[in-house]
Coordinates of C-alpha atoms and ligand atoms in Angstrom, one line a residue:
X66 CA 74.9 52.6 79.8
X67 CA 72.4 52.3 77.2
X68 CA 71.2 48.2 76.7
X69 CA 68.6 45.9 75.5
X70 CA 68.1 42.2 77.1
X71 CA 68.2 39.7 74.3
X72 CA 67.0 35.7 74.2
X73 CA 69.0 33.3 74.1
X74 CA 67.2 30.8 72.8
X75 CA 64.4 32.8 70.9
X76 CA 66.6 35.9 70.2
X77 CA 63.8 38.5 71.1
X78 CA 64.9 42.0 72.1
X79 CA 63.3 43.2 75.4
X80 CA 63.2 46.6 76.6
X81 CA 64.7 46.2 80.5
X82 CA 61.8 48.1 81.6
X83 CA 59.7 45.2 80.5
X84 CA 61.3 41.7 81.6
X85 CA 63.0 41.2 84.8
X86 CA 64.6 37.8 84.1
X87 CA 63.8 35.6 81.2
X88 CA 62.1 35.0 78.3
X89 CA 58.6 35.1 79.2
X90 CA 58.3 33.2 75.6
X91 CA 61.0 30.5 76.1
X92 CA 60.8 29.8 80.3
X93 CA 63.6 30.1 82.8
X94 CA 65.5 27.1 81.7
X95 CA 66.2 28.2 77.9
X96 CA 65.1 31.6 78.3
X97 CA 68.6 33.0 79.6
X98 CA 69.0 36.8 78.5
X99 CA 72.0 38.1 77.3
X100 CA 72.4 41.7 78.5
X101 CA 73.2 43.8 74.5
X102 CA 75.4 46.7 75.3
X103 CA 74.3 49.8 72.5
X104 CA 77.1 51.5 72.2
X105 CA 80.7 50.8 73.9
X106 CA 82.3 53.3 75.7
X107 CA 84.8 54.9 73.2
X108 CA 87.7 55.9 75.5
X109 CA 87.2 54.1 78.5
X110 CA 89.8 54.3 81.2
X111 CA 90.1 51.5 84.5
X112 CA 91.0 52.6 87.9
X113 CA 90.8 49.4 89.5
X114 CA 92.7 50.6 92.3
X115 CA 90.3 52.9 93.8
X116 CA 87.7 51.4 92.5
X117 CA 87.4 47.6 92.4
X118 CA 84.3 46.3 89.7
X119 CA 83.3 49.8 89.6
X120 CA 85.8 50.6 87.3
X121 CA 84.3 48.6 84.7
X122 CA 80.7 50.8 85.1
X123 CA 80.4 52.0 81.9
X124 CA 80.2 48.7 80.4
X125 CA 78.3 47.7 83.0
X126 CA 73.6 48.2 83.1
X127 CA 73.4 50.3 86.1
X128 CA 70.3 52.7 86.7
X129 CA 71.0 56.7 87.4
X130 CA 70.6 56.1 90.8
X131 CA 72.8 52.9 91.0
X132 CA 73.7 51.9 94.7
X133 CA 77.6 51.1 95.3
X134 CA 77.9 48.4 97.8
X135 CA 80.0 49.5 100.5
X136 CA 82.6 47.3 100.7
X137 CA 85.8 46.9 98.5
X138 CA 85.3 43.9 94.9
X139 CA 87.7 43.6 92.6
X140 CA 91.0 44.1 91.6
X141 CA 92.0 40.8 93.3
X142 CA 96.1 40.0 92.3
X143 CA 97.1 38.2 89.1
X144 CA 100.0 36.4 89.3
X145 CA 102.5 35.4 86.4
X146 CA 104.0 32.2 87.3
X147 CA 106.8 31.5 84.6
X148 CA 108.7 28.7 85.9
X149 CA 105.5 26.8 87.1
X150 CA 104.4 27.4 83.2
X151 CA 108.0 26.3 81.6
X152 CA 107.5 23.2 84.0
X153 CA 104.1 22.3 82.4
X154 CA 105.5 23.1 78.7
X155 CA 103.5 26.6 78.4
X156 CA 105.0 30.0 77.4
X157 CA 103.1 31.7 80.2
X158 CA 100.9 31.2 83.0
X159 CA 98.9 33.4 85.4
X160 CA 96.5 32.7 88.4
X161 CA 93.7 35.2 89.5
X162 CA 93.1 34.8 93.1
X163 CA 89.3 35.7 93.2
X164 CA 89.2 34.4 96.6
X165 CA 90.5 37.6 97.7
X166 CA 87.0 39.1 97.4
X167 CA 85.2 40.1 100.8
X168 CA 83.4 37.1 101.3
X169 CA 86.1 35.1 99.3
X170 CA 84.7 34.4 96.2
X171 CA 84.2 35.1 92.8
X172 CA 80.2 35.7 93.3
X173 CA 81.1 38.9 94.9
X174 CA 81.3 40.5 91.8
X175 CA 77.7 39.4 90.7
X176 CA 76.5 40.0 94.2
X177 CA 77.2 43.6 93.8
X178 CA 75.0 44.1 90.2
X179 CA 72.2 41.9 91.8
X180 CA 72.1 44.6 94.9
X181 CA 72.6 47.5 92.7
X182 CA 69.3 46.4 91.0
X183 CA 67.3 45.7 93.9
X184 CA 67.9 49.2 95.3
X185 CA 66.9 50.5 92.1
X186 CA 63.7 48.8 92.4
X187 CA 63.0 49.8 96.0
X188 CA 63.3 45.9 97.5
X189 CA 64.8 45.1 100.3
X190 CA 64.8 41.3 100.6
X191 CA 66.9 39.4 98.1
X192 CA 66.9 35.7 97.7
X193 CA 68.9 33.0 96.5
X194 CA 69.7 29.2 96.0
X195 CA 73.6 28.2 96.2
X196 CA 75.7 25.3 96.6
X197 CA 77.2 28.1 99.0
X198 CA 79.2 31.1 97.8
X199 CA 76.3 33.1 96.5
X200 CA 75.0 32.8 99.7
X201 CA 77.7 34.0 101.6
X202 CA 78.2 36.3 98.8
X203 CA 74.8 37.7 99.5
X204 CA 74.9 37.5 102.9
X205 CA 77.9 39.7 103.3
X206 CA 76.6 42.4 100.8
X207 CA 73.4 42.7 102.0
X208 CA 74.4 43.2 105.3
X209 CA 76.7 45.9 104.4
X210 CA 74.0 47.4 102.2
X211 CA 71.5 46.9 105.3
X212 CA 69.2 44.7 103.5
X213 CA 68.0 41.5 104.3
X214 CA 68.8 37.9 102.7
X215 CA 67.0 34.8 102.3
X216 CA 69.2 31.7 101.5
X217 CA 68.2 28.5 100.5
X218 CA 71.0 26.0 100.6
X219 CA 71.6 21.7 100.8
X220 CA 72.2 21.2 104.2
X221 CA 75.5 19.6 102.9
X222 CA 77.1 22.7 102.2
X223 CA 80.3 22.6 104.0
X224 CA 80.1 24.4 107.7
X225 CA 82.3 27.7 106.6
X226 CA 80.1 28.8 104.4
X227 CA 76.9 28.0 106.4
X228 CA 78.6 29.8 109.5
X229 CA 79.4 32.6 107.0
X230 CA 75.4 32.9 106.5
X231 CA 74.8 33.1 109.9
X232 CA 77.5 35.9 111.1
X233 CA 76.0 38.0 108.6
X234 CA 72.8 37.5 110.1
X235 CA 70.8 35.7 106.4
X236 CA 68.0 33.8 107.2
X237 CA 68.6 30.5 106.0
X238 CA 66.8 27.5 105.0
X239 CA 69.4 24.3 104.9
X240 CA 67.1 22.3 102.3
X241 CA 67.4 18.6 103.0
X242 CA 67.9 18.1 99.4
X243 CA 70.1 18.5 96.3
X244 CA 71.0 22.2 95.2
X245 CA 69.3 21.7 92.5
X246 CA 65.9 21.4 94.7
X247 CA 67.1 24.1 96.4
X248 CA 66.9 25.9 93.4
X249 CA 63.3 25.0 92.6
X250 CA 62.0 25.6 96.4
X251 CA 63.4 29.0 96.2
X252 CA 62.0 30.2 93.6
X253 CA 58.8 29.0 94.1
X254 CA 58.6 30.9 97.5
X255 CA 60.8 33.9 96.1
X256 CA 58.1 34.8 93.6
X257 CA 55.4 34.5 96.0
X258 CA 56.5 37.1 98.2
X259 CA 58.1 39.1 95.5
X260 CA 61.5 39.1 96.6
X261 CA 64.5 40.7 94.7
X262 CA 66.4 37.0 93.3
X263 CA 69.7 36.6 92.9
X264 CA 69.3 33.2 91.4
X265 CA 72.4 31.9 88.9
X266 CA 70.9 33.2 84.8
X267 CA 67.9 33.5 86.0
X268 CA 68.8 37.2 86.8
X269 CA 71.2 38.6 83.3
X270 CA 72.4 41.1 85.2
X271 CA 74.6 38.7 87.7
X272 CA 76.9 37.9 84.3
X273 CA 77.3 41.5 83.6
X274 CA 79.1 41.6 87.6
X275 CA 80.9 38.8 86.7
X276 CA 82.1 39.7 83.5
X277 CA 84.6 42.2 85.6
X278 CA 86.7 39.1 86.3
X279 CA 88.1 38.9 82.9
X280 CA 88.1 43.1 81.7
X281 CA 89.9 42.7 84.9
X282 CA 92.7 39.9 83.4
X283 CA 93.0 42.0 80.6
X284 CA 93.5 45.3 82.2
X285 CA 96.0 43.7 84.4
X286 CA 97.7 42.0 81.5
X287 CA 98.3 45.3 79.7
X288 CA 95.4 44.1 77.6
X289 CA 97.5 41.8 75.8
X290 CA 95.1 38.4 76.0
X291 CA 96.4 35.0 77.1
X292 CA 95.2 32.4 74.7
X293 CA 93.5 30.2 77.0
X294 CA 91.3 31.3 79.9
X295 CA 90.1 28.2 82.3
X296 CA 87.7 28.2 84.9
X297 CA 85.6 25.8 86.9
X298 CA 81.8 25.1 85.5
X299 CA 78.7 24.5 87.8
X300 CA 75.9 26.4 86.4
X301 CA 77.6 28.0 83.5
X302 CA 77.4 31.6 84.3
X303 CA 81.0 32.3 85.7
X304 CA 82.5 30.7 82.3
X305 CA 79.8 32.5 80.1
X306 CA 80.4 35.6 81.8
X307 CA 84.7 35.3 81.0
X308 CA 83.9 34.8 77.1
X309 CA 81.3 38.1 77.7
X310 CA 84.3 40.1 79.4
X311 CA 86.8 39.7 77.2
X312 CA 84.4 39.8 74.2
X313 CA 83.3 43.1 75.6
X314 CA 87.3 44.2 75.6
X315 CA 87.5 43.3 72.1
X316 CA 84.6 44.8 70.7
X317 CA 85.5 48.0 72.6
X318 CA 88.3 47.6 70.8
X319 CA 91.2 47.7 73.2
X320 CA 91.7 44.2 72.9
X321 CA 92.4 42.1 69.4
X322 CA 91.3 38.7 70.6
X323 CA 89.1 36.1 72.9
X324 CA 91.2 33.4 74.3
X325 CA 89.8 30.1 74.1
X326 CA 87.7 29.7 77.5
X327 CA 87.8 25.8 78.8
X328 CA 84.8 25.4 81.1
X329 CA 86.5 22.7 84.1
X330 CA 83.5 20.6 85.3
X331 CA 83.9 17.9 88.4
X332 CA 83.4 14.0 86.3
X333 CA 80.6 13.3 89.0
X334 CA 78.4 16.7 88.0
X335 CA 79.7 17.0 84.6
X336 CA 75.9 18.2 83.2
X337 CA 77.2 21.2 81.0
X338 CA 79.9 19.0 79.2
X339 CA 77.7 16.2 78.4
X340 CA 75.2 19.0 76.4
X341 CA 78.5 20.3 75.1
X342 CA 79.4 17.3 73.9
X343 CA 75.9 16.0 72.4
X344 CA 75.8 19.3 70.2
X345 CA 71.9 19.7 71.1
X346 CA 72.8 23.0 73.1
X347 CA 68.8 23.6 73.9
X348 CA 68.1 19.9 74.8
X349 CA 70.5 19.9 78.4
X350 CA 71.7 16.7 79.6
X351 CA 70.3 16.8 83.4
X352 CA 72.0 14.5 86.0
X353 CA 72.2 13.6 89.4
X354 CA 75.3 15.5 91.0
X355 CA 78.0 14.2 93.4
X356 CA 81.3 15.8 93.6
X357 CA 83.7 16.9 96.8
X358 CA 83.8 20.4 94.8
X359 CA 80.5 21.4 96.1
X360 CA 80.0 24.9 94.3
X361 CA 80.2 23.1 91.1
X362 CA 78.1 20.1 92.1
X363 CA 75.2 21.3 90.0
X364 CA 73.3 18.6 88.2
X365 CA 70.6 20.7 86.5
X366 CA 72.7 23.7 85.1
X367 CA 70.7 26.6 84.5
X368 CA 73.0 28.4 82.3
X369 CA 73.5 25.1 80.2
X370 CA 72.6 26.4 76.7
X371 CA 74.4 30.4 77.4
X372 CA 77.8 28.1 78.4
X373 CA 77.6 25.9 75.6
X374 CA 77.3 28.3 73.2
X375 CA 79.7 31.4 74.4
X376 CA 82.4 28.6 75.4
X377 CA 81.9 27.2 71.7
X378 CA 81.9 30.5 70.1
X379 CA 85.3 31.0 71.8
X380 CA 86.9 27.6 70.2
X381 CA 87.5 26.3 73.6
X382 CA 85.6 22.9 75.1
X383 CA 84.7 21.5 78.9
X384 CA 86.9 19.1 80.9
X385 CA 86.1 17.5 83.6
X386 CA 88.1 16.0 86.4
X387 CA 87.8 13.6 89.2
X388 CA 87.5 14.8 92.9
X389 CA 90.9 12.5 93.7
X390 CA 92.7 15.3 90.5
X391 CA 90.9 18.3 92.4
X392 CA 91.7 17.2 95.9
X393 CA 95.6 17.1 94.4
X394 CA 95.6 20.4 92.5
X395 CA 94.3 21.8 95.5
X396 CA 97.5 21.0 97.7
X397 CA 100.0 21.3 94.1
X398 CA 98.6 24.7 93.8
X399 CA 98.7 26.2 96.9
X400 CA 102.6 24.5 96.8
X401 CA 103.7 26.2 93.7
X402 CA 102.1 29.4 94.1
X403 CA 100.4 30.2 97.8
X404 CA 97.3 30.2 96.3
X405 CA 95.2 27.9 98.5
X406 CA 92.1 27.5 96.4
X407 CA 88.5 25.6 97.6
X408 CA 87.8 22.8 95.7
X409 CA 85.8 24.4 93.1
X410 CA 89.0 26.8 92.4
X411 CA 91.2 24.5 92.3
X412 CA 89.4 22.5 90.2
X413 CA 90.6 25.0 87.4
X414 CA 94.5 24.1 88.2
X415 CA 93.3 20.3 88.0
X416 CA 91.9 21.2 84.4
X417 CA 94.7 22.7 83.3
X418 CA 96.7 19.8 84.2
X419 CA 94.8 17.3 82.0
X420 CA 95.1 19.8 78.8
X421 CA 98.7 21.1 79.6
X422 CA 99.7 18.7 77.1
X423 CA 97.6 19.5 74.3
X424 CA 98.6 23.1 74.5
X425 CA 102.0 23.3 74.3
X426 CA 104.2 26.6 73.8
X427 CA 100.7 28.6 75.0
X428 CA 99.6 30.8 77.6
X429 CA 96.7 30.7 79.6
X430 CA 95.1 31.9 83.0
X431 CA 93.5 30.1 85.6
X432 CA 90.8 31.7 87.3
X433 CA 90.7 30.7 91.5
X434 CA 87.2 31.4 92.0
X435 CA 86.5 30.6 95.9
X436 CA 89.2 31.2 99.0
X437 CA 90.4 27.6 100.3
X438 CA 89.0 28.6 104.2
X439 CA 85.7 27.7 102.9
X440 CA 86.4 24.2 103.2
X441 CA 89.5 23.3 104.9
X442 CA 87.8 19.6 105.8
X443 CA 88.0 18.4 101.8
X444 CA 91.5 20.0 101.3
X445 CA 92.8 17.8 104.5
X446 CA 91.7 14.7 103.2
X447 CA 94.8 15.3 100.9
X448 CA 97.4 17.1 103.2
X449 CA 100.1 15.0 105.0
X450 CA 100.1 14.6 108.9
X451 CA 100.5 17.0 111.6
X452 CA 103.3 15.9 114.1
X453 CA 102.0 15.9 117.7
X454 CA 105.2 16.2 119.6
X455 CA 105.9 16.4 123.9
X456 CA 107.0 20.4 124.9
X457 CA 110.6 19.0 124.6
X458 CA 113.1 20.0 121.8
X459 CA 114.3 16.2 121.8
X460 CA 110.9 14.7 120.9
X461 CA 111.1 17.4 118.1
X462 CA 114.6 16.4 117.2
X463 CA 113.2 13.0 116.9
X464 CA 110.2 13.8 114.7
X465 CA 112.7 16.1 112.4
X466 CA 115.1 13.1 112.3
X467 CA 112.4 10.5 111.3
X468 CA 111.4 12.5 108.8
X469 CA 114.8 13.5 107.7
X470 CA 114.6 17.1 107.5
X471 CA 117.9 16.8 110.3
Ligands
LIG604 C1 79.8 29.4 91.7 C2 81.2 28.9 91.7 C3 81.7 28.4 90.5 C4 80.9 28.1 89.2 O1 80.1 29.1 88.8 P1 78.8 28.8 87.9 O2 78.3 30.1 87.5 O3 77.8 28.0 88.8 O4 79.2 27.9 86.8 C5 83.0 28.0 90.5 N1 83.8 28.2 91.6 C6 83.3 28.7 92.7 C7 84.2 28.8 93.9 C8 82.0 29.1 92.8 O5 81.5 29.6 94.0
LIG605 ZN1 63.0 33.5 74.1

């Protein structure tokens, strides 16, 4: 595909062959680039079946001699869930169950791009920060790629995804610190040693993976396009890169419209919204982060003025929710549809809760962006009691009469 890297702040057109990740001009902070496709594919057909993300490739900026990851992303099950949509006063309601990727998360498909590139370059060590899931993401891939991983993480990230790290044999530094320090320290030594980084915006080409989620949606959808699209908001690139795949549909021309994209933040690391809000999209609104939804517990967002903008551009707006809302989406969701969703996907369901209202008579899709096995301790803070009962069918009888189910 033939592509130019544009500024977001400054709106300077690079030649890839000349800037890696951001606006030398305008810093890594505002200085996001936004990959500019040149000319869309004119009769483009998907295969997701056989071939996951890769069926997206030729709106996609991979080299001649891209690398394919060998393991299966993509193509993860939409689900139309009518009555749970006539119960919430919508026309139509689906749920994308991107915890179905390889190493259960929607960072898979970014993962993949951020690999392909490496190759390309001829590194062999790629790096990250993450509250979690782009660590495990790149742990996984890299390992099935046989390259190597260096992952800086808050030691607070819950102990699936740390365990994940390990079994896929990433070297990893537990920062005693915030992500967002985590961030900083990585970089730092990153560039030093001239790793491959596979940092969130920093790198435009981990949007371009992630933009697969939505083509996705509107493949799946028979590229007829929900009118709202909601997903969960930490750094901004997962609901920048939506807006970018369904844009990309539409200017293709095989779709006739962008739904409005609501970016779901958690109230206690709500740092995109509160720029949203302010209208100053270049001046972000940094805070200190707390939430139970650790992959969106981002308190410096470094895709803060690409998020504002694309999520604007769309008509939607940001929401955020409190952790008690998330911990009871988590548990309604996986209840109505079998979808058991981390906190940070869940998050999504508990966002479309608190709009339902205002949308009446629409559809919309929720994007599930991490698998709820990465953190089964938040999700049993809100589950009800396990029974502990004597080998003995009348102590069972007893528990089953108690609780009137006999
Ligand atoms: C990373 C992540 C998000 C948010 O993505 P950002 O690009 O940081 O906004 C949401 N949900 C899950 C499960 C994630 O891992
Ligand atoms: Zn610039």
């Amino acid at each position: 595909m033939n592509y130019s890297l544009k500024c977001l702040n400054c709106g300077t057109i690079y030649d890839p062959k000349d800037v890696m990740y951001t606006c030398p001009k305008c810093g890594p902070r505002l200085g996001t680039l936004e990959i500019v496709i040149g000319e869309y594919p004119r009769y483009p057909s998907f295969d997701l079946k056989s071939k996951g993300i890769w069926a997206f490739s030729e709106f996609l900026p991979l080299d001649e001699d891209h690398h394919e990851v060998p393991l299966f992303i993509g193509n993860t099950p939409i689900y139309e869930k009518k009555s749970l949509a006539q119960k919430m006063g919508l026309s139509d309601l689906w749920i994308k169950d991107d915890g179905r990727n390889p190493t259960g998360s929607y960072k898979d498909r970014a993962t993949a791009m951020a690999i392909s590139k490496a190759k390309s370059l001829h590194v062999n060590t790629i790096y990250c920060a993450s509250t979690g899931n782009a660590a495990s993401s790149l742990a996984g891939l890299t390992a099935a790629s046989g390259m190597k991983s260096i992952i800086f993480v808050p030691k607070t990230a819950p102990e699936a995804k740390i365990t994940q790290l390990l079994v896929y044999g990433a070297t990893v530094m537990a920062v005693d610190g915030t992500y967002d320090e985590a961030f900083d320290l990585s970089m730092e030594i990153g560039n030093e040693f001239g790793w491959y980084s596979r940092n969130s915006a920093i790198n435009p080409y981990l949007l371009e993976g992630k933009k697969t989620g939505s083509m996705e949606v509107a493949v799946q959808l028979d590229f007829k396009i929900p009118d709202f699209a909601i997903v969960s908001v930490g750094d901004g690139t997962v609901v920048s890169s939506i807006y970018k795949g369904f844009k990309d549909m539409k200017m293709a021309g095989l779709t006739d419209k962008i739904p409005k994209v609501i970016g779901v933040q958690s109230e206690g690391a709500n740092a995109v919204m509160r720029t949203f809000e302010s209208g100053h999209f270049d001046r972000p609104i940094d805070i200190d982060a707390h939430s139970m939804a650790d992959s969106i517990a981002v308190g410096k967002p470094r895709d803060v003025l690409k998020a504002c903008k694309w999520v604007k551009e769309s008509g939607g707006y940001f929401v955020s929710v409190t952790d008690e809302e998330i911990g009871k989406a988590i548990i309604e969701l996986a209840r109505e549809t079998g979808v058991f969703g981390e906190p940070a996907g869940a998050a999504a369901y508990a966002g479309l809760k608190k709009i339902a209202k205002s949308i009446q008579g629409k559809s919309a899709v929720i994007f599930i962006t991490g698998n709820g096995l990465k953190d089964v301790k938040s999700a049993r803070n809100f589950t009800s009691q396990v029974n502990y009962v004597k080998p003995d069918p009348k102590d069972v009888k007893d528990v089953l009469r108690k609780i009137g189910l006999i």
